[in-house]
mmCIF file with all atom_site columns, C-alpha atoms in Angstrom:
data_model
loop_
_atom_site.group_PDB
_atom_site.id
_atom_site.type_symbol
_atom_site.label_atom_id
_atom_site.label_alt_id
_atom_site.label_comp_id
_atom_site.label_asym_id
_atom_site.label_entity_id
_atom_site.label_seq_id
_atom_site.pdbx_PDB_ins_code
_atom_site.Cartn_x
_atom_site.Cartn_y
_atom_site.Cartn_z
_atom_site.occupancy
_atom_site.B_iso_or_equiv
_atom_site.pdbx_formal_charge
_atom_site.auth_seq_id
_atom_site.auth_comp_id
_atom_site.auth_asym_id
_atom_site.auth_atom_id
_atom_site.pdbx_PDB_model_num
ATOM 1   C CA . SER L 1 1   ? 0.061   0.032  0.062   1.00 78.00 ? 1   SER L CA 1
ATOM 2   C CA . GLN L 1 2   ? 1.099   3.540  -0.477  1.00 80.00 ? 2   GLN L CA 1
ATOM 3   C CA . THR L 1 3   ? 2.057   5.912  2.270   1.00 89.00 ? 3   THR L CA 1
ATOM 4   C CA . ILE L 1 4   ? 3.273   9.489  2.719   1.00 93.00 ? 4   ILE L CA 1
ATOM 5   C CA . HIS L 1 5   ? 5.537   10.777 5.207   1.00 95.00 ? 5   HIS L CA 1
ATOM 6   C CA . GLN L 1 6   ? 6.372   14.312 6.239   1.00 97.00 ? 6   GLN L CA 1
ATOM 7   C CA . TRP L 1 7   ? 8.912   15.617 8.838   1.00 95.00 ? 7   TRP L CA 1
ATOM 8   C CA . PRO L 1 8   ? 9.373   17.155 10.931  1.00 96.00 ? 8   PRO L CA 1
ATOM 9   C CA . ALA L 1 9   ? 5.906   17.193 12.531  1.00 95.00 ? 9   ALA L CA 1
ATOM 10  C CA . THR L 1 10  ? 6.502   20.540 14.293  1.00 96.00 ? 10  THR L CA 1
ATOM 11  C CA . LEU L 1 11  ? 9.103   23.112 13.834  1.00 97.00 ? 11  LEU L CA 1
ATOM 12  C CA . VAL L 1 12  ? 9.958   26.319 15.532  1.00 97.00 ? 12  VAL L CA 1
ATOM 13  C CA . GLN L 1 13  ? 12.512  28.590 13.667  1.00 97.00 ? 13  GLN L CA 1
ATOM 14  C CA . PRO L 1 14  ? 13.810  32.136 14.115  1.00 98.00 ? 14  PRO L CA 1
ATOM 15  C CA . VAL L 1 15  ? 13.210  34.701 11.378  1.00 97.00 ? 15  VAL L CA 1
ATOM 16  C CA . GLY L 1 16  ? 15.953  34.806 8.781   1.00 97.00 ? 16  GLY L CA 1
ATOM 17  C CA . SER L 1 17  ? 16.894  31.007 9.679   1.00 97.00 ? 17  SER L CA 1
ATOM 18  C CA . PRO L 1 18  ? 16.727  28.482 6.715   1.00 97.00 ? 18  PRO L CA 1
ATOM 19  C CA . LEU L 1 19  ? 14.218  25.761 6.139   1.00 97.00 ? 19  LEU L CA 1
ATOM 20  C CA . SER L 1 20  ? 13.911  22.394 4.912   1.00 97.00 ? 20  SER L CA 1
ATOM 21  C CA . LEU L 1 21  ? 10.739  20.321 4.880   1.00 97.00 ? 21  LEU L CA 1
ATOM 22  C CA . GLU L 1 22  ? 10.828  16.722 3.441   1.00 97.00 ? 22  GLU L CA 1
ATOM 23  C CA . CYS L 1 23  ? 8.006   14.560 2.073   1.00 97.00 ? 23  CYS L CA 1
ATOM 24  C CA . THR L 1 24  ? 8.613   11.253 0.798   1.00 96.00 ? 24  THR L CA 1
ATOM 25  C CA . VAL L 1 25  ? 6.135   8.743  -0.767  1.00 95.00 ? 25  VAL L CA 1
ATOM 26  C CA . GLU L 1 26  ? 6.238   4.832  -0.530  1.00 93.00 ? 26  GLU L CA 1
ATOM 27  C CA . GLY L 1 27  ? 4.649   2.218  -2.692  1.00 89.00 ? 27  GLY L CA 1
ATOM 28  C CA . THR L 1 28  ? 4.327   4.056  -5.843  1.00 86.00 ? 28  THR L CA 1
ATOM 29  C CA . SER L 1 29  ? 6.380   5.416  -8.591  1.00 86.00 ? 29  SER L CA 1
ATOM 30  C CA . ASN L 1 30  ? 6.372   8.658  -10.673 1.00 89.00 ? 30  ASN L CA 1
ATOM 31  C CA . PRO L 1 31  ? 3.730   10.229 -8.648  1.00 91.00 ? 31  PRO L CA 1
ATOM 32  C CA . ASN L 1 32  ? 2.646   14.015 -8.977  1.00 92.00 ? 32  ASN L CA 1
ATOM 33  C CA . LEU L 1 33  ? 3.678   15.601 -5.828  1.00 95.00 ? 33  LEU L CA 1
ATOM 34  C CA . TYR L 1 34  ? 2.271   18.943 -4.148  1.00 95.00 ? 34  TYR L CA 1
ATOM 35  C CA . TRP L 1 35  ? 3.211   21.282 -1.461  1.00 96.00 ? 35  TRP L CA 1
ATOM 36  C CA . TYR L 1 36  ? 0.245   23.232 0.221   1.00 95.00 ? 36  TYR L CA 1
ATOM 37  C CA . ARG L 1 37  ? 0.296   25.831 2.984   1.00 94.00 ? 37  ARG L CA 1
ATOM 38  C CA . GLN L 1 38  ? -2.643  26.321 5.279   1.00 93.00 ? 38  GLN L CA 1
ATOM 39  C CA . ALA L 1 39  ? -3.155  29.248 7.709   1.00 86.00 ? 39  ALA L CA 1
ATOM 40  C CA . ALA L 1 40  ? -5.120  28.522 10.867  1.00 81.00 ? 40  ALA L CA 1
ATOM 41  C CA . GLY L 1 41  ? -8.785  27.936 10.075  1.00 80.00 ? 41  GLY L CA 1
ATOM 42  C CA . ARG L 1 42  ? -8.306  28.724 6.474   1.00 84.00 ? 42  ARG L CA 1
ATOM 43  C CA . GLY L 1 43  ? -8.148  26.826 3.100   1.00 87.00 ? 43  GLY L CA 1
ATOM 44  C CA . LEU L 1 44  ? -5.287  25.339 1.319   1.00 91.00 ? 44  LEU L CA 1
ATOM 45  C CA . GLN L 1 45  ? -2.982  27.370 -0.686  1.00 90.00 ? 45  GLN L CA 1
ATOM 46  C CA . LEU L 1 46  ? -1.184  25.506 -3.507  1.00 92.00 ? 46  LEU L CA 1
ATOM 47  C CA . LEU L 1 47  ? 2.708   26.292 -3.365  1.00 95.00 ? 47  LEU L CA 1
ATOM 48  C CA . PHE L 1 48  ? 4.416   23.925 -5.651  1.00 95.00 ? 48  PHE L CA 1
ATOM 49  C CA . TYR L 1 49  ? 3.650   20.823 -7.571  1.00 93.00 ? 49  TYR L CA 1
ATOM 50  C CA . SER L 1 50  ? 5.946   18.523 -9.581  1.00 94.00 ? 50  SER L CA 1
ATOM 51  C CA . VAL L 1 51  ? 5.191   15.844 -12.243 1.00 91.00 ? 51  VAL L CA 1
ATOM 52  C CA . GLY L 1 52  ? 8.658   14.356 -12.263 1.00 92.00 ? 52  GLY L CA 1
ATOM 53  C CA . ILE L 1 53  ? 12.123  14.430 -11.067 1.00 94.00 ? 53  ILE L CA 1
ATOM 54  C CA . GLY L 1 54  ? 13.689  18.057 -11.411 1.00 93.00 ? 54  GLY L CA 1
ATOM 55  C CA . GLN L 1 55  ? 10.332  19.367 -12.636 1.00 94.00 ? 55  GLN L CA 1
ATOM 56  C CA . ILE L 1 56  ? 8.891   21.903 -10.328 1.00 95.00 ? 56  ILE L CA 1
ATOM 57  C CA . SER L 1 57  ? 6.076   24.352 -11.035 1.00 93.00 ? 57  SER L CA 1
ATOM 58  C CA . SER L 1 58  ? 5.629   27.347 -8.633  1.00 91.00 ? 58  SER L CA 1
ATOM 59  C CA . GLU L 1 59  ? 2.047   28.788 -8.079  1.00 89.00 ? 59  GLU L CA 1
ATOM 60  C CA . VAL L 1 60  ? 2.890   31.606 -5.631  1.00 82.00 ? 60  VAL L CA 1
ATOM 61  C CA . PRO L 1 61  ? 5.949   33.805 -5.790  1.00 67.00 ? 61  PRO L CA 1
ATOM 62  C CA . GLN L 1 62  ? 7.512   34.005 -2.504  1.00 80.00 ? 62  GLN L CA 1
ATOM 63  C CA . ASN L 1 63  ? 10.713  33.234 -0.613  1.00 89.00 ? 63  ASN L CA 1
ATOM 64  C CA . LEU L 1 64  ? 10.148  29.447 -0.809  1.00 95.00 ? 64  LEU L CA 1
ATOM 65  C CA . SER L 1 65  ? 11.466  26.961 -3.100  1.00 96.00 ? 65  SER L CA 1
ATOM 66  C CA . ALA L 1 66  ? 10.940  23.424 -3.859  1.00 97.00 ? 66  ALA L CA 1
ATOM 67  C CA . SER L 1 67  ? 13.073  20.548 -5.183  1.00 97.00 ? 67  SER L CA 1
ATOM 68  C CA . ARG L 1 68  ? 12.486  16.969 -6.338  1.00 97.00 ? 68  ARG L CA 1
ATOM 69  C CA . PRO L 1 69  ? 16.003  15.191 -6.256  1.00 96.00 ? 69  PRO L CA 1
ATOM 70  C CA . GLN L 1 70  ? 14.193  11.682 -6.310  1.00 95.00 ? 70  GLN L CA 1
ATOM 71  C CA . ASP L 1 71  ? 10.985  10.296 -7.753  1.00 94.00 ? 71  ASP L CA 1
ATOM 72  C CA . ARG L 1 72  ? 9.480   10.038 -4.489  1.00 94.00 ? 72  ARG L CA 1
ATOM 73  C CA . GLN L 1 73  ? 11.099  12.798 -2.561  1.00 96.00 ? 73  GLN L CA 1
ATOM 74  C CA . PHE L 1 74  ? 9.845   16.360 -2.433  1.00 97.00 ? 74  PHE L CA 1
ATOM 75  C CA . ILE L 1 75  ? 11.555  19.043 -0.387  1.00 97.00 ? 75  ILE L CA 1
ATOM 76  C CA . LEU L 1 76  ? 10.431  22.513 0.599   1.00 97.00 ? 76  LEU L CA 1
ATOM 77  C CA . SER L 1 77  ? 13.131  25.056 1.369   1.00 97.00 ? 77  SER L CA 1
ATOM 78  C CA . SER L 1 78  ? 13.756  28.663 2.230   1.00 96.00 ? 78  SER L CA 1
ATOM 79  C CA . LYS L 1 79  ? 17.056  30.466 2.673   1.00 96.00 ? 79  LYS L CA 1
ATOM 80  C CA . LYS L 1 80  ? 15.712  32.984 4.975   1.00 96.00 ? 80  LYS L CA 1
ATOM 81  C CA . LEU L 1 81  ? 12.306  32.542 6.879   1.00 96.00 ? 81  LEU L CA 1
ATOM 82  C CA . LEU L 1 82  ? 9.802   35.429 7.262   1.00 95.00 ? 82  LEU L CA 1
ATOM 83  C CA . LEU L 1 83  ? 7.225   35.631 9.961   1.00 94.00 ? 83  LEU L CA 1
ATOM 84  C CA . SER L 1 84  ? 4.644   35.148 7.292   1.00 92.00 ? 84  SER L CA 1
ATOM 85  C CA . ASP L 1 85  ? 5.902   31.835 6.467   1.00 94.00 ? 85  ASP L CA 1
ATOM 86  C CA . SER L 1 86  ? 4.360   30.494 9.684   1.00 94.00 ? 86  SER L CA 1
ATOM 87  C CA . GLY L 1 87  ? 1.637   28.045 9.059   1.00 94.00 ? 87  GLY L CA 1
ATOM 88  C CA . PHE L 1 88  ? 0.568   24.353 8.448   1.00 96.00 ? 88  PHE L CA 1
ATOM 89  C CA . TYR L 1 89  ? 2.559   22.725 5.373   1.00 97.00 ? 89  TYR L CA 1
ATOM 90  C CA . LEU L 1 90  ? 0.830   19.853 3.814   1.00 97.00 ? 90  LEU L CA 1
ATOM 91  C CA . CYS L 1 91  ? 2.524   17.436 1.168   1.00 97.00 ? 91  CYS L CA 1
ATOM 92  C CA . ALA L 1 92  ? 0.194   15.476 -1.133  1.00 96.00 ? 92  ALA L CA 1
ATOM 93  C CA . TRP L 1 93  ? 0.378   13.009 -4.033  1.00 94.00 ? 93  TRP L CA 1
ATOM 94  C CA . THR L 1 94  ? -1.806  11.914 -6.709  1.00 89.00 ? 94  THR L CA 1
ATOM 95  C CA . PHE L 1 95  ? -2.921  8.251  -6.883  1.00 68.00 ? 95  PHE L CA 1
ATOM 96  C CA . GLY L 1 96  ? -4.576  6.361  -9.662  1.00 64.00 ? 96  GLY L CA 1
ATOM 97  C CA . ARG L 1 97  ? -6.697  7.632  -12.670 1.00 65.00 ? 97  ARG L CA 1
ATOM 98  C CA . HIS L 1 98  ? -9.101  9.753  -10.631 1.00 66.00 ? 98  HIS L CA 1
ATOM 99  C CA . ASN L 1 99  ? -6.689  12.479 -9.813  1.00 79.00 ? 99  ASN L CA 1
ATOM 100 C CA . GLU L 1 100 ? -7.475  12.280 -6.161  1.00 86.00 ? 100 GLU L CA 1
ATOM 101 C CA . GLN L 1 101 ? -4.719  13.607 -3.949  1.00 91.00 ? 101 GLN L CA 1
ATOM 102 C CA . PHE L 1 102 ? -3.699  11.964 -0.712  1.00 92.00 ? 102 PHE L CA 1
ATOM 103 C CA . PHE L 1 103 ? -2.057  14.095 2.001   1.00 95.00 ? 103 PHE L CA 1
ATOM 104 C CA . GLY L 1 104 ? 0.584   13.575 4.593   1.00 95.00 ? 104 GLY L CA 1
ATOM 105 C CA . PRO L 1 105 ? 0.325   14.319 8.234   1.00 95.00 ? 105 PRO L CA 1
ATOM 106 C CA . GLY L 1 106 ? 1.815   17.697 7.677   1.00 96.00 ? 106 GLY L CA 1
ATOM 107 C CA . THR L 1 107 ? 4.205   20.068 9.455   1.00 97.00 ? 107 THR L CA 1
ATOM 108 C CA . ARG L 1 108 ? 3.401   22.921 11.807  1.00 96.00 ? 108 ARG L CA 1
ATOM 109 C CA . LEU L 1 109 ? 5.955   25.625 11.148  1.00 96.00 ? 109 LEU L CA 1
ATOM 110 C CA . THR L 1 110 ? 6.235   28.597 13.591  1.00 97.00 ? 110 THR L CA 1
ATOM 111 C CA . VAL L 1 111 ? 8.510   31.499 12.667  1.00 96.00 ? 111 VAL L CA 1
ATOM 112 C CA . LEU L 1 112 ? 9.541   33.646 15.692  1.00 96.00 ? 112 LEU L CA 1
ATOM 113 C CA . ALA O 2 1   ? -10.162 28.476 -14.662 1.00 82.00 ? 1   ALA O CA 1
ATOM 114 C CA . GLN O 2 2   ? -12.010 26.597 -12.010 1.00 89.00 ? 2   GLN O CA 1
ATOM 115 C CA . THR O 2 3   ? -13.474 27.953 -8.744  1.00 94.00 ? 3   THR O CA 1
ATOM 116 C CA . VAL O 2 4   ? -15.169 26.313 -5.992  1.00 96.00 ? 4   VAL O CA 1
ATOM 117 C CA . THR O 2 5   ? -17.441 28.114 -3.372  1.00 97.00 ? 5   THR O CA 1
ATOM 118 C CA . GLN O 2 6   ? -18.668 26.853 -0.005  1.00 97.00 ? 6   GLN O CA 1
ATOM 119 C CA . SER O 2 7   ? -21.100 29.430 1.308   1.00 96.00 ? 7   SER O CA 1
ATOM 120 C CA . GLN O 2 8   ? -21.330 28.205 4.906   1.00 96.00 ? 8   GLN O CA 1
ATOM 121 C CA . PRO O 2 9   ? -18.441 29.046 7.020   1.00 96.00 ? 9   PRO O CA 1
ATOM 122 C CA . GLU O 2 10  ? -19.695 27.150 9.906   1.00 97.00 ? 10  GLU O CA 1
ATOM 123 C CA . MET O 2 11  ? -22.479 24.631 10.803  1.00 97.00 ? 11  MET O CA 1
ATOM 124 C CA . SER O 2 12  ? -23.578 22.523 13.676  1.00 97.00 ? 12  SER O CA 1
ATOM 125 C CA . VAL O 2 13  ? -25.766 19.417 13.990  1.00 98.00 ? 13  VAL O CA 1
ATOM 126 C CA . GLN O 2 14  ? -26.988 17.153 16.732  1.00 98.00 ? 14  GLN O CA 1
ATOM 127 C CA . GLU O 2 15  ? -25.554 13.769 17.081  1.00 98.00 ? 15  GLU O CA 1
ATOM 128 C CA . ALA O 2 16  ? -27.424 11.241 15.284  1.00 97.00 ? 16  ALA O CA 1
ATOM 129 C CA . GLU O 2 17  ? -29.058 13.834 12.853  1.00 98.00 ? 17  GLU O CA 1
ATOM 130 C CA . THR O 2 18  ? -28.486 14.690 9.218   1.00 98.00 ? 18  THR O CA 1
ATOM 131 C CA . VAL O 2 19  ? -26.617 17.675 7.733   1.00 98.00 ? 19  VAL O CA 1
ATOM 132 C CA . THR O 2 20  ? -26.002 18.990 4.333   1.00 98.00 ? 20  THR O CA 1
ATOM 133 C CA . LEU O 2 21  ? -22.882 21.045 3.284   1.00 98.00 ? 21  LEU O CA 1
ATOM 134 C CA . SER O 2 22  ? -23.176 23.085 0.181   1.00 98.00 ? 22  SER O CA 1
ATOM 135 C CA . CYS O 2 23  ? -20.762 23.505 -2.631  1.00 98.00 ? 23  CYS O CA 1
ATOM 136 C CA . THR O 2 24  ? -21.062 25.114 -6.068  1.00 98.00 ? 24  THR O CA 1
ATOM 137 C CA . TYR O 2 25  ? -18.358 25.339 -8.620  1.00 97.00 ? 25  TYR O CA 1
ATOM 138 C CA . ASP O 2 26  ? -17.427 26.764 -11.946 1.00 96.00 ? 26  ASP O CA 1
ATOM 139 C CA . THR O 2 27  ? -15.545 24.937 -14.617 1.00 93.00 ? 27  THR O CA 1
ATOM 140 C CA . SER O 2 28  ? -15.173 24.989 -18.462 1.00 91.00 ? 28  SER O CA 1
ATOM 141 C CA . GLU O 2 29  ? -14.022 21.425 -18.527 1.00 89.00 ? 29  GLU O CA 1
ATOM 142 C CA . ASN O 2 30  ? -16.063 18.571 -19.834 1.00 88.00 ? 30  ASN O CA 1
ATOM 143 C CA . ASN O 2 31  ? -14.406 15.915 -17.770 1.00 90.00 ? 31  ASN O CA 1
ATOM 144 C CA . TYR O 2 32  ? -13.750 16.363 -14.250 1.00 93.00 ? 32  TYR O CA 1
ATOM 145 C CA . TYR O 2 33  ? -13.909 15.205 -10.696 1.00 94.00 ? 33  TYR O CA 1
ATOM 146 C CA . LEU O 2 34  ? -15.224 16.462 -7.439  1.00 96.00 ? 34  LEU O CA 1
ATOM 147 C CA . PHE O 2 35  ? -14.128 15.601 -3.956  1.00 96.00 ? 35  PHE O CA 1
ATOM 148 C CA . TRP O 2 36  ? -14.991 16.242 -0.388  1.00 98.00 ? 36  TRP O CA 1
ATOM 149 C CA . TYR O 2 37  ? -12.062 16.355 1.918   1.00 97.00 ? 37  TYR O CA 1
ATOM 150 C CA . LYS O 2 38  ? -12.477 16.200 5.783   1.00 97.00 ? 38  LYS O CA 1
ATOM 151 C CA . GLN O 2 39  ? -9.821  17.795 8.050   1.00 96.00 ? 39  GLN O CA 1
ATOM 152 C CA . PRO O 2 40  ? -10.412 17.086 11.834  1.00 95.00 ? 40  PRO O CA 1
ATOM 153 C CA . PRO O 2 41  ? -8.478  18.821 14.645  1.00 92.00 ? 41  PRO O CA 1
ATOM 154 C CA . SER O 2 42  ? -5.545  16.604 14.099  1.00 90.00 ? 42  SER O CA 1
ATOM 155 C CA . ARG O 2 43  ? -5.309  18.471 10.735  1.00 92.00 ? 43  ARG O CA 1
ATOM 156 C CA . GLN O 2 44  ? -4.889  15.296 8.678   1.00 92.00 ? 44  GLN O CA 1
ATOM 157 C CA . MET O 2 45  ? -6.618  15.766 5.291   1.00 94.00 ? 45  MET O CA 1
ATOM 158 C CA . ILE O 2 46  ? -8.829  12.702 4.715   1.00 95.00 ? 46  ILE O CA 1
ATOM 159 C CA . LEU O 2 47  ? -10.650 12.062 1.372   1.00 95.00 ? 47  LEU O CA 1
ATOM 160 C CA . VAL O 2 48  ? -14.341 11.388 2.138   1.00 97.00 ? 48  VAL O CA 1
ATOM 161 C CA . ILE O 2 49  ? -15.932 10.847 -1.228  1.00 96.00 ? 49  ILE O CA 1
ATOM 162 C CA . ARG O 2 50  ? -15.298 11.276 -4.964  1.00 95.00 ? 50  ARG O CA 1
ATOM 163 C CA . GLN O 2 51  ? -17.714 11.930 -7.861  1.00 95.00 ? 51  GLN O CA 1
ATOM 164 C CA . GLU O 2 52  ? -16.810 11.672 -11.543 1.00 93.00 ? 52  GLU O CA 1
ATOM 165 C CA . ALA O 2 53  ? -18.750 14.304 -13.508 1.00 93.00 ? 53  ALA O CA 1
ATOM 166 C CA . TYR O 2 54  ? -19.640 11.995 -16.219 1.00 92.00 ? 54  TYR O CA 1
ATOM 167 C CA . LYS O 2 55  ? -21.494 9.743  -13.909 1.00 91.00 ? 55  LYS O CA 1
ATOM 168 C CA . GLN O 2 56  ? -25.082 10.622 -13.132 1.00 88.00 ? 56  GLN O CA 1
ATOM 169 C CA . GLN O 2 57  ? -25.398 8.422  -10.110 1.00 94.00 ? 57  GLN O CA 1
ATOM 170 C CA . ASN O 2 58  ? -24.586 10.133 -6.907  1.00 96.00 ? 58  ASN O CA 1
ATOM 171 C CA . ALA O 2 59  ? -21.652 8.680  -4.944  1.00 96.00 ? 59  ALA O CA 1
ATOM 172 C CA . THR O 2 60  ? -22.099 7.091  -1.582  1.00 96.00 ? 60  THR O CA 1
ATOM 173 C CA . GLU O 2 61  ? -19.820 6.053  1.037   1.00 95.00 ? 61  GLU O CA 1
ATOM 174 C CA . ASN O 2 62  ? -21.438 4.608  4.120   1.00 96.00 ? 62  ASN O CA 1
ATOM 175 C CA . ARG O 2 63  ? -23.103 7.602  5.973   1.00 97.00 ? 63  ARG O CA 1
ATOM 176 C CA . PHE O 2 64  ? -21.699 9.983  3.475   1.00 98.00 ? 64  PHE O CA 1
ATOM 177 C CA . SER O 2 65  ? -23.484 10.837 0.162   1.00 98.00 ? 65  SER O CA 1
ATOM 178 C CA . VAL O 2 66  ? -23.566 13.516 -2.390  1.00 98.00 ? 66  VAL O CA 1
ATOM 179 C CA . ASN O 2 67  ? -26.159 15.416 -4.410  1.00 98.00 ? 67  ASN O CA 1
ATOM 180 C CA . PHE O 2 68  ? -24.507 16.200 -7.623  1.00 97.00 ? 68  PHE O CA 1
ATOM 181 C CA . GLN O 2 69  ? -26.371 18.513 -9.945  1.00 96.00 ? 69  GLN O CA 1
ATOM 182 C CA . LYS O 2 70  ? -24.265 18.948 -13.020 1.00 95.00 ? 70  LYS O CA 1
ATOM 183 C CA . ALA O 2 71  ? -26.345 21.460 -14.868 1.00 94.00 ? 71  ALA O CA 1
ATOM 184 C CA . ALA O 2 72  ? -26.473 23.639 -11.619 1.00 96.00 ? 72  ALA O CA 1
ATOM 185 C CA . LYS O 2 73  ? -22.760 22.841 -10.891 1.00 96.00 ? 73  LYS O CA 1
ATOM 186 C CA . SER O 2 74  ? -23.629 21.986 -7.425  1.00 97.00 ? 74  SER O CA 1
ATOM 187 C CA . PHE O 2 75  ? -22.168 19.265 -5.164  1.00 98.00 ? 75  PHE O CA 1
ATOM 188 C CA . SER O 2 76  ? -23.446 19.028 -1.698  1.00 98.00 ? 76  SER O CA 1
ATOM 189 C CA . LEU O 2 77  ? -22.350 16.566 0.959   1.00 98.00 ? 77  LEU O CA 1
ATOM 190 C CA . LYS O 2 78  ? -25.021 14.821 3.039   1.00 98.00 ? 78  LYS O CA 1
ATOM 191 C CA . ILE O 2 79  ? -23.877 13.241 6.260   1.00 98.00 ? 79  ILE O CA 1
ATOM 192 C CA . SER O 2 80  ? -26.396 10.873 7.941   1.00 98.00 ? 80  SER O CA 1
ATOM 193 C CA . ASP O 2 81  ? -26.323 9.808  11.403  1.00 98.00 ? 81  ASP O CA 1
ATOM 194 C CA . SER O 2 82  ? -23.850 12.342 12.610  1.00 98.00 ? 82  SER O CA 1
ATOM 195 C CA . GLN O 2 83  ? -21.256 11.310 14.989  1.00 98.00 ? 83  GLN O CA 1
ATOM 196 C CA . LEU O 2 84  ? -18.901 13.482 17.298  1.00 97.00 ? 84  LEU O CA 1
ATOM 197 C CA . GLY O 2 85  ? -16.000 12.100 15.215  1.00 96.00 ? 85  GLY O CA 1
ATOM 198 C CA . ASP O 2 86  ? -17.440 14.019 11.953  1.00 98.00 ? 86  ASP O CA 1
ATOM 199 C CA . THR O 2 87  ? -16.467 17.292 13.777  1.00 97.00 ? 87  THR O CA 1
ATOM 200 C CA . ALA O 2 88  ? -14.049 18.865 11.263  1.00 97.00 ? 88  ALA O CA 1
ATOM 201 C CA . MET O 2 89  ? -13.495 21.205 8.533   1.00 97.00 ? 89  MET O CA 1
ATOM 202 C CA . TYR O 2 90  ? -14.982 20.071 5.275   1.00 98.00 ? 90  TYR O CA 1
ATOM 203 C CA . PHE O 2 91  ? -13.440 21.066 1.866   1.00 97.00 ? 91  PHE O CA 1
ATOM 204 C CA . CYS O 2 92  ? -15.024 20.705 -1.510  1.00 97.00 ? 92  CYS O CA 1
ATOM 205 C CA . ALA O 2 93  ? -12.692 20.256 -4.326  1.00 96.00 ? 93  ALA O CA 1
ATOM 206 C CA . THR O 2 94  ? -12.459 19.785 -8.108  1.00 95.00 ? 94  THR O CA 1
ATOM 207 C CA . ILE O 2 95  ? -9.806  18.856 -10.630 1.00 91.00 ? 95  ILE O CA 1
ATOM 208 C CA . ALA O 2 96  ? -9.974  18.494 -14.545 1.00 88.00 ? 96  ALA O CA 1
ATOM 209 C CA . HIS O 2 97  ? -9.751  14.958 -15.752 1.00 84.00 ? 97  HIS O CA 1
ATOM 210 C CA . SER O 2 98  ? -6.438  15.730 -17.463 1.00 81.00 ? 98  SER O CA 1
ATOM 211 C CA . GLY O 2 99  ? -5.391  18.409 -14.845 1.00 82.00 ? 99  GLY O CA 1
ATOM 212 C CA . ASN O 2 100 ? -2.619  18.468 -12.376 1.00 82.00 ? 100 ASN O CA 1
ATOM 213 C CA . LYS O 2 101 ? -4.096  20.934 -9.799  1.00 88.00 ? 101 LYS O CA 1
ATOM 214 C CA . LEU O 2 102 ? -7.004  20.616 -7.205  1.00 91.00 ? 102 LEU O CA 1
ATOM 215 C CA . VAL O 2 103 ? -9.031  23.617 -6.757  1.00 92.00 ? 103 VAL O CA 1
ATOM 216 C CA . PHE O 2 104 ? -10.382 23.812 -3.044  1.00 94.00 ? 104 PHE O CA 1
ATOM 217 C CA . GLY O 2 105 ? -13.189 25.811 -1.558  1.00 95.00 ? 105 GLY O CA 1
ATOM 218 C CA . ALA O 2 106 ? -12.607 27.762 1.528   1.00 94.00 ? 106 ALA O CA 1
ATOM 219 C CA . GLY O 2 107 ? -14.007 25.015 3.781   1.00 96.00 ? 107 GLY O CA 1
ATOM 220 C CA . THR O 2 108 ? -16.953 24.683 6.088   1.00 97.00 ? 108 THR O CA 1
ATOM 221 C CA . ILE O 2 109 ? -16.592 24.009 9.897   1.00 97.00 ? 109 ILE O CA 1
ATOM 222 C CA . LEU O 2 110 ? -18.813 21.264 11.062  1.00 98.00 ? 110 LEU O CA 1
ATOM 223 C CA . ARG O 2 111 ? -19.588 20.909 14.784  1.00 98.00 ? 111 ARG O CA 1
ATOM 224 C CA . VAL O 2 112 ? -21.477 17.760 15.962  1.00 98.00 ? 112 VAL O CA 1
ATOM 225 C CA . LYS O 2 113 ? -23.075 18.382 19.335  1.00 97.00 ? 113 LYS O CA 1
ATOM 226 C CA . SER O 2 114 ? -23.843 15.785 21.904  1.00 95.00 ? 114 SER O CA 1
#
């Protein structure tokens, strides 16, 4: 069966520090991968998606970047965090022919 | 471009009763999918139900069912015999058959009361 992992689960970082969030998928190959951000009590904002290794599409211009160094690995990064980067970050992948997305457990990021 | 509108920011229902969450959407696609996702306090996003637009029959998953009105571009979710564990934020979403990106509504917070 397919599973998706995200780490860390919780992160507290100072303003100006770097960021690296990792997402990995098991049990499938060549998935579409997605990064979303969610503010408290709000909807999901698509940040990046990837249809293959090294292929990244950016939806929102900001100080975040994404990379896909391996087929089932998706990384969200920042060189210098801003207060506005605080939020809940969700990774997702597409399974099967129905385009339904399955989500990881998320990372709660607090920038102080 | 696709859009999804959930007009009910918050709703509440008594345990064991039935509640319906509304969703309307707009799309120029002929083939697309519609979904309802549930996000409980743990914030894990869980797929509740899926509807393929070319199917006229409404999807059903146990206590969850949809009322899909394609001409009206409406996709409501009915939860029967509501349980305390149904308390969550519910998101309606759509994606084109050949698309890569889900489009989400703003969500509806559902509170089930005992």
